Amino acid sequence: MDSSDRLPSGLLTPFSDLFSTKPAHLWWPYVPRDCFVVLEGDPGAGKTWIATDLAADVSRGDLYRGPEGHSQGKPGKVLYLDLRDDWASVLRPRLEAAGADLTRVFWVEGPGVIYEDEDGRETIDLDTVARMLERHKPDLLVIDPIDLYVGKKAGNLSRDLAALARNYHCTILAVRRVPRTPSGRPARGNPEDLSYWADSVVLCGKDPEETGKRVVAHERCTHEAEGDSIQFEIKEGRLEWGDFKEITADEFLFPVKEAAERPSALKEAREFLQTALEERRQEAVEILKTAALEGIRKKTLLRAKKALGVKSVREISFWYWELPKPEKEDAKKDGQLGHLDGKP
């Protein structure tokens, strides 16, 4: 008898019998729903500012989409577990400044969720968390910071939190410092690391080019392409989002020695468009496809389009992009056709 004949039938399921889903988001594309997400950064990077701002958005159903704007959804419930920051002087003021519906954001009493393991280290009681999620059905659980509760089995904790997020339809956001090696380099690729089972990893840090500004960068996502980096500032006790920033998570984690060595995605996109449209206008769909093959993101391409003054022209049911005509040519054309609008 073949060994495969002895396998229980329940172990194998053809993918034709399985269904696929399109992920929804609390913050597109950085924080998907019903997933385990890690938000990390060095001290002072603005991690808790982002966590409280997200909590406020979820409580109002205001789903932030970056500089493009917001989309309105159903107001959600948020549970916030934080044994480090004072709720009265830190968390509530930040939530209020962010416009949170405070009736939908709940402070989690730490002693009921945290216990000491055999090594005397504080650890998250996952059974208690599961009961809490089942009873209160939150849209978002924030654990800030999770560093305090991570022991030697961080990989197991990550896997268990990911399972809880899926089973109870709740996004779990774990906030932590960037883990580093003794030499100071970011530690990556370890299966025992907390981020190993994360569906999305978001990094924040100080802008290396503009003093006083900070940046969110999308480090990794299992569902779709990572989002563009976004600037933000802390002004008068609240977080204010800014424009997209041409910097990657790797440039935060592994900065190059010379700024000149850092490639500019916007510059590359402008050069691509200039070359593509130099001879004649092109169909917009084809330009987008070619740019994607060149590794140019759509948002970067659109910013390059705006910077170059590229015009969109529609013919029948197709859109074309074309470079602006030189001023001399436009002036000549105006002179030739001036009689049509009463000009001499």
Tab-separated table of C-alpha atoms in Angstrom:
chain	number	residue	atom	x	y	z
A	1	MET	CA	0.000	0.000	0.000
A	2	ASP	CA	1.278	3.468	-0.900
A	3	SER	CA	2.016	5.644	2.149
A	4	SER	CA	-0.260	8.368	0.763
A	5	ASP	CA	-3.216	5.952	0.975
A	6	ARG	CA	-2.847	5.844	4.751
A	7	LEU	CA	-3.243	9.641	5.150
A	8	PRO	CA	-6.513	10.732	6.769
A	9	SER	CA	-8.705	12.425	4.155
A	10	GLY	CA	-9.075	15.521	6.323
A	11	LEU	CA	-5.403	16.472	5.935
A	12	LEU	CA	-5.716	17.402	2.271
A	13	THR	CA	-8.094	20.010	0.878
A	14	PRO	CA	-7.940	21.166	-2.752
A	15	PHE	CA	-7.734	24.934	-3.100
A	16	SER	CA	-10.764	24.738	-5.375
A	17	ASP	CA	-12.780	23.996	-2.211
A	18	LEU	CA	-11.315	26.986	-0.346
A	19	PHE	CA	-12.419	30.584	-0.699
A	20	SER	CA	-10.363	33.745	-0.998
A	21	THR	CA	-11.025	37.056	0.715
A	22	LYS	CA	-10.008	40.632	0.092
A	23	PRO	CA	-8.615	42.237	3.251
A	24	ALA	CA	-10.336	45.239	4.787
A	25	HIS	CA	-8.384	47.861	6.714
A	26	LEU	CA	-8.500	50.137	9.717
A	27	TRP	CA	-5.752	52.182	8.067
A	28	TRP	CA	-5.076	51.343	4.437
A	29	PRO	CA	-2.752	49.610	3.668
A	30	TYR	CA	-0.768	49.731	6.904
A	31	VAL	CA	-3.199	48.203	9.407
A	32	PRO	CA	-5.469	45.468	7.999
A	33	ARG	CA	-8.496	44.267	9.930
A	34	ASP	CA	-8.502	41.031	11.931
A	35	CYS	CA	-4.719	40.784	11.781
A	36	PHE	CA	-1.673	41.004	14.015
A	37	VAL	CA	0.279	44.201	13.331
A	38	VAL	CA	3.592	45.357	14.791
A	39	LEU	CA	4.272	49.092	15.127
A	40	GLU	CA	7.907	49.713	15.977
A	41	GLY	CA	10.484	52.445	16.279
A	42	ASP	CA	13.307	53.740	18.439
A	43	PRO	CA	12.575	55.772	21.605
A	44	GLY	CA	11.011	59.114	20.729
A	45	ALA	CA	9.935	57.986	17.261
A	46	GLY	CA	6.243	58.680	17.927
A	47	LYS	CA	4.889	55.151	18.309
A	48	THR	CA	2.308	55.939	21.000
A	49	TRP	CA	1.229	59.067	19.136
A	50	ILE	CA	0.391	56.920	16.141
A	51	ALA	CA	-1.320	54.262	18.271
A	52	THR	CA	-3.587	56.791	20.007
A	53	ASP	CA	-4.321	58.558	16.717
A	54	LEU	CA	-5.358	55.243	15.167
A	55	ALA	CA	-7.486	54.426	18.210
A	56	ALA	CA	-9.232	57.786	17.841
A	57	ASP	CA	-9.901	57.195	14.143
A	58	VAL	CA	-11.348	53.740	14.795
A	59	SER	CA	-13.607	55.072	17.554
A	60	ARG	CA	-15.091	57.582	15.098
A	61	GLY	CA	-15.134	55.256	12.109
A	62	ASP	CA	-12.793	57.697	10.370
A	63	LEU	CA	-10.444	55.520	8.330
A	64	TYR	CA	-7.279	57.423	7.448
A	65	ARG	CA	-5.897	56.879	3.935
A	66	GLY	CA	-2.843	59.155	4.020
A	67	PRO	CA	-2.574	62.550	2.304
A	68	GLU	CA	-5.325	61.437	-0.078
A	69	GLY	CA	-7.873	61.882	2.715
A	70	HIS	CA	-10.237	59.862	4.877
A	71	SER	CA	-13.097	57.457	4.278
A	72	GLN	CA	-16.013	57.061	6.649
A	73	GLY	CA	-16.828	53.690	8.149
A	74	LYS	CA	-18.723	52.326	11.131
A	75	PRO	CA	-17.481	53.592	14.531
A	76	GLY	CA	-15.568	50.838	16.308
A	77	LYS	CA	-14.517	49.794	19.790
A	78	VAL	CA	-10.911	49.988	21.028
A	79	LEU	CA	-9.248	48.299	24.008
A	80	TYR	CA	-5.989	49.920	25.154
A	81	LEU	CA	-3.504	47.995	27.317
A	82	ASP	CA	-0.621	50.167	28.533
A	83	LEU	CA	1.201	49.710	31.847
A	84	ARG	CA	3.867	52.309	31.056
A	85	ASP	CA	2.093	55.563	30.208
A	86	ASP	CA	-0.217	57.324	32.630
A	87	TRP	CA	-3.761	57.298	31.320
A	88	ALA	CA	-4.623	60.651	32.932
A	89	SER	CA	-1.653	62.753	31.790
A	90	VAL	CA	-0.633	60.977	28.575
A	91	LEU	CA	-3.217	58.750	26.934
A	92	ARG	CA	-6.491	60.582	27.526
A	93	PRO	CA	-5.085	64.001	26.491
A	94	ARG	CA	-3.734	62.497	23.274
A	95	LEU	CA	-7.012	60.725	22.544
A	96	GLU	CA	-8.955	63.916	23.179
A	97	ALA	CA	-6.631	65.932	20.942
A	98	ALA	CA	-7.111	63.355	18.196
A	99	GLY	CA	-10.898	63.694	18.458
A	100	ALA	CA	-11.604	60.227	19.851
A	101	ASP	CA	-15.057	59.134	20.921
A	102	LEU	CA	-13.970	58.356	24.477
A	103	THR	CA	-17.072	56.231	25.090
A	104	ARG	CA	-15.642	53.724	22.586
A	105	VAL	CA	-12.034	53.575	23.833
A	106	PHE	CA	-11.499	51.452	26.954
A	107	TRP	CA	-8.563	51.365	29.347
A	108	VAL	CA	-7.585	47.763	30.152
A	109	GLU	CA	-6.636	47.165	33.768
A	110	GLY	CA	-3.208	45.526	33.602
A	111	PRO	CA	-3.371	43.280	36.692
A	112	GLY	CA	-6.235	41.311	35.186
A	113	VAL	CA	-4.332	40.521	31.985
A	114	ILE	CA	-0.701	40.306	33.118
A	115	TYR	CA	0.861	37.610	35.317
A	116	GLU	CA	4.386	36.533	36.300
A	117	ASP	CA	5.801	33.428	34.651
A	118	GLU	CA	8.165	30.914	36.268
A	119	ASP	CA	11.116	33.245	35.606
A	120	GLY	CA	9.421	36.141	37.384
A	121	ARG	CA	8.799	38.001	34.129
A	122	GLU	CA	5.488	39.716	33.409
A	123	THR	CA	3.640	37.906	30.629
A	124	ILE	CA	0.336	38.358	28.835
A	125	ASP	CA	-2.361	35.925	29.907
A	126	LEU	CA	-3.655	34.910	26.491
A	127	ASP	CA	-6.619	33.019	27.916
A	128	THR	CA	-7.795	36.195	29.626
A	129	VAL	CA	-7.242	38.179	26.430
A	130	ALA	CA	-9.294	35.631	24.487
A	131	ARG	CA	-12.185	35.899	26.945
A	132	MET	CA	-11.958	39.696	26.803
A	133	LEU	CA	-12.091	39.709	22.998
A	134	GLU	CA	-14.990	37.266	22.954
A	135	ARG	CA	-17.003	39.287	25.461
A	136	HIS	CA	-16.353	42.861	24.266
A	137	LYS	CA	-15.800	42.255	20.540
A	138	PRO	CA	-13.422	45.172	19.918
A	139	ASP	CA	-12.236	46.230	16.473
A	140	LEU	CA	-8.780	47.079	17.798
A	141	LEU	CA	-6.664	45.951	20.749
A	142	VAL	CA	-3.539	48.040	21.381
A	143	ILE	CA	-0.715	46.570	23.485
A	144	ASP	CA	1.656	49.462	24.152
A	145	PRO	CA	4.437	48.602	24.675
A	146	ILE	CA	4.543	44.871	24.192
A	147	ASP	CA	8.281	44.797	25.009
A	148	LEU	CA	7.418	44.579	28.715
A	149	TYR	CA	5.640	41.261	28.267
A	150	VAL	CA	7.847	39.459	25.732
A	151	GLY	CA	9.908	36.620	27.167
A	152	LYS	CA	12.134	34.044	25.538
A	153	LYS	CA	9.276	32.612	23.479
A	154	ALA	CA	8.433	35.742	21.493
A	155	GLY	CA	7.781	33.696	18.359
A	156	ASN	CA	5.103	31.673	20.147
A	157	LEU	CA	3.496	34.856	21.509
A	158	SER	CA	3.459	36.367	18.022
A	159	ARG	CA	1.824	33.262	16.566
A	160	ASP	CA	-0.784	33.131	19.342
A	161	LEU	CA	-1.675	36.825	19.000
A	162	ALA	CA	-2.055	36.382	15.232
A	163	ALA	CA	-4.433	33.469	15.874
A	164	LEU	CA	-6.465	35.502	18.384
A	165	ALA	CA	-6.775	38.366	15.878
A	166	ARG	CA	-8.187	36.040	13.227
A	167	ASN	CA	-10.418	34.013	15.523
A	168	TYR	CA	-12.043	37.012	17.227
A	169	HIS	CA	-12.061	39.389	14.240
A	170	CYS	CA	-9.996	41.995	16.029
A	171	THR	CA	-6.868	43.792	14.878
A	172	ILE	CA	-4.130	43.487	17.510
A	173	LEU	CA	-1.558	46.285	17.354
A	174	ALA	CA	1.656	45.532	19.235
A	175	VAL	CA	3.880	48.569	19.868
A	176	ARG	CA	7.573	48.017	20.552
A	177	ARG	CA	11.124	49.300	20.167
A	178	VAL	CA	13.103	48.156	17.150
A	179	PRO	CA	15.036	45.063	18.331
A	180	ARG	CA	18.777	45.480	17.848
A	181	THR	CA	21.874	43.311	18.016
A	182	PRO	CA	24.674	44.046	20.547
A	183	SER	CA	26.413	46.055	17.808
A	184	GLY	CA	23.348	48.256	17.409
A	185	ARG	CA	22.122	46.927	14.078
A	186	PRO	CA	18.410	46.079	13.687
A	187	ALA	CA	17.748	42.376	14.260
A	188	ARG	CA	15.777	40.877	11.392
A	189	GLY	CA	14.771	37.491	10.008
A	190	ASN	CA	14.641	35.589	13.307
A	191	PRO	CA	11.718	33.130	13.463
A	192	GLU	CA	11.590	33.719	17.207
A	193	ASP	CA	11.111	37.461	16.723
A	194	LEU	CA	7.746	39.005	17.564
A	195	SER	CA	7.249	40.296	14.015
A	196	TYR	CA	7.679	36.869	12.411
A	197	TRP	CA	3.941	36.079	12.454
A	198	ALA	CA	2.802	39.686	11.928
A	199	ASP	CA	0.603	40.406	8.914
A	200	SER	CA	1.974	43.933	8.716
A	201	VAL	CA	5.007	45.694	10.199
A	202	VAL	CA	4.986	49.491	10.408
A	203	LEU	CA	8.063	51.516	11.295
A	204	CYS	CA	8.241	55.100	12.499
A	205	GLY	CA	11.203	57.355	13.136
A	206	LYS	CA	12.591	60.865	12.970
A	207	ASP	CA	12.932	62.347	9.505
A	208	PRO	CA	16.668	62.268	8.690
A	209	GLU	CA	16.315	65.269	6.383
A	210	GLU	CA	13.883	67.651	8.111
A	211	THR	CA	14.302	68.588	11.759
A	212	GLY	CA	11.172	68.257	13.872
A	213	LYS	CA	9.379	65.948	11.464
A	214	ARG	CA	8.889	62.199	11.668
A	215	VAL	CA	7.996	59.529	9.171
A	216	VAL	CA	5.909	56.352	9.039
A	217	ALA	CA	7.269	53.682	6.699
A	218	HIS	CA	5.609	50.383	5.768
A	219	GLU	CA	8.205	47.684	6.322
A	220	ARG	CA	6.307	44.524	5.397
A	221	CYS	CA	2.802	43.347	4.498
A	222	THR	CA	1.557	39.843	3.686
A	223	HIS	CA	-1.630	40.910	1.863
A	224	GLU	CA	-0.514	43.507	-0.676
A	225	ALA	CA	2.185	45.957	-1.667
A	226	GLU	CA	3.550	48.152	1.123
A	227	GLY	CA	2.201	51.675	1.405
A	228	ASP	CA	4.231	54.803	0.782
A	229	SER	CA	5.983	56.546	3.654
A	230	ILE	CA	4.192	59.532	5.220
A	231	GLN	CA	5.510	62.486	7.204
A	232	PHE	CA	3.931	63.583	10.468
A	233	GLU	CA	4.567	66.183	13.169
A	234	ILE	CA	3.593	66.663	16.791
A	235	LYS	CA	2.158	70.170	17.177
A	236	GLU	CA	0.458	71.608	20.261
A	237	GLY	CA	-0.182	68.210	21.776
A	238	ARG	CA	-1.563	66.466	18.715
A	239	LEU	CA	-0.374	64.503	15.719
A	240	GLU	CA	-0.641	66.166	12.316
A	241	TRP	CA	-0.138	64.163	9.138
A	242	GLY	CA	1.861	65.605	6.266
A	243	ASP	CA	2.846	64.619	2.742
A	244	PHE	CA	4.259	61.446	1.313
A	245	LYS	CA	7.992	61.048	1.855
A	246	GLU	CA	10.434	59.380	-0.523
A	247	ILE	CA	12.139	57.138	2.017
A	248	THR	CA	11.862	53.415	2.691
A	249	ALA	CA	11.842	51.380	5.891
A	250	ASP	CA	15.252	49.984	4.965
A	251	GLU	CA	16.674	53.497	4.802
A	252	PHE	CA	15.532	53.984	8.395
A	253	LEU	CA	16.875	50.655	9.536
A	254	PHE	CA	20.079	50.587	7.470
A	255	PRO	CA	20.889	54.210	6.575
A	256	VAL	CA	23.513	54.772	3.901
A	257	LYS	CA	26.600	56.777	4.779
A	258	GLU	CA	26.198	59.340	2.018
A	259	ALA	CA	22.845	60.918	1.222
A	260	ALA	CA	23.930	61.139	-2.406
A	261	GLU	CA	23.981	57.341	-2.554
A	262	ARG	CA	20.262	57.152	-1.724
A	263	PRO	CA	18.179	56.738	-4.895
A	264	SER	CA	15.280	59.143	-5.374
A	265	ALA	CA	12.128	57.318	-6.406
A	266	LEU	CA	10.508	60.581	-7.507
A	267	LYS	CA	13.502	61.473	-9.676
A	268	GLU	CA	13.428	58.045	-11.308
A	269	ALA	CA	9.692	58.381	-11.950
A	270	ARG	CA	10.162	61.807	-13.563
A	271	GLU	CA	12.914	60.503	-15.825
A	272	PHE	CA	10.737	57.540	-16.778
A	273	LEU	CA	7.799	59.766	-17.722
A	274	GLN	CA	9.982	62.236	-19.594
A	275	THR	CA	11.426	59.447	-21.724
A	276	ALA	CA	8.098	57.649	-22.259
A	277	LEU	CA	6.297	60.800	-23.447
A	278	GLU	CA	9.158	62.522	-25.245
A	279	GLU	CA	8.184	61.345	-28.719
A	280	ARG	CA	4.411	61.179	-28.434
A	281	ARG	CA	1.607	60.848	-25.969
A	282	GLN	CA	0.872	57.419	-24.527
A	283	GLU	CA	-2.211	55.614	-23.258
A	284	ALA	CA	-2.385	56.069	-19.470
A	285	VAL	CA	-3.083	52.392	-18.764
A	286	GLU	CA	0.020	51.305	-20.672
A	287	ILE	CA	2.207	53.832	-18.866
A	288	LEU	CA	1.002	52.584	-15.493
A	289	LYS	CA	1.679	48.967	-16.477
A	290	THR	CA	5.182	49.746	-17.746
A	291	ALA	CA	5.976	51.809	-14.643
A	292	ALA	CA	4.910	48.924	-12.409
A	293	LEU	CA	7.277	46.612	-14.270
A	294	GLU	CA	10.049	49.133	-13.639
A	295	GLY	CA	9.281	49.049	-9.908
A	296	ILE	CA	7.745	52.546	-9.827
A	297	ARG	CA	4.774	52.884	-7.499
A	298	LYS	CA	1.574	54.415	-8.825
A	299	LYS	CA	1.523	57.192	-6.219
A	300	THR	CA	5.118	58.122	-7.029
A	301	LEU	CA	4.293	58.165	-10.733
A	302	LEU	CA	1.310	60.450	-10.140
A	303	ARG	CA	3.481	62.874	-8.185
A	304	ALA	CA	5.997	62.854	-11.031
A	305	LYS	CA	3.127	63.496	-13.471
A	306	LYS	CA	2.075	66.541	-11.478
A	307	ALA	CA	5.646	67.824	-11.162
A	308	LEU	CA	6.191	67.616	-14.943
A	309	GLY	CA	2.823	69.170	-15.746
A	310	VAL	CA	1.754	66.098	-17.733
A	311	LYS	CA	-1.771	66.502	-19.078
A	312	SER	CA	-4.512	63.877	-19.243
A	313	VAL	CA	-6.405	63.888	-22.539
A	314	ARG	CA	-9.443	61.746	-23.265
A	315	GLU	CA	-10.310	60.404	-26.706
A	316	ILE	CA	-13.484	58.368	-27.012
A	317	SER	CA	-13.150	56.005	-24.016
A	318	PHE	CA	-9.351	56.104	-23.603
A	319	TRP	CA	-7.160	58.384	-21.506
A	320	TYR	CA	-3.772	59.531	-22.755
A	321	TRP	CA	-0.904	61.339	-21.041
A	322	GLU	CA	1.128	63.954	-22.841
A	323	LEU	CA	3.868	66.384	-21.928
A	324	PRO	CA	2.958	70.086	-21.878
A	325	LYS	CA	3.738	71.851	-25.141
A	326	PRO	CA	6.551	74.419	-25.184
A	327	GLU	CA	5.433	77.990	-24.559
A	328	LYS	CA	6.634	79.199	-27.983
A	329	GLU	CA	4.522	76.588	-29.745
A	330	ASP	CA	1.472	77.528	-27.684
A	331	ALA	CA	2.003	81.216	-28.425
A	332	LYS	CA	2.338	80.513	-32.173
A	333	LYS	CA	-0.829	78.452	-32.103
A	334	ASP	CA	-2.698	81.218	-30.282
A	335	GLY	CA	-1.612	83.686	-32.947
A	336	GLN	CA	-2.746	81.449	-35.760
A	337	LEU	CA	-6.165	80.812	-34.242
A	338	GLY	CA	-6.717	84.168	-32.647
A	339	HIS	CA	-9.325	85.177	-35.252
A	340	LEU	CA	-11.621	82.505	-33.893
A	341	ASP	CA	-12.157	84.347	-30.623
A	342	GLY	CA	-12.109	87.906	-31.912
A	343	LYS	CA	-8.368	88.560	-31.664
A	344	PRO	CA	-6.752	90.485	-34.549
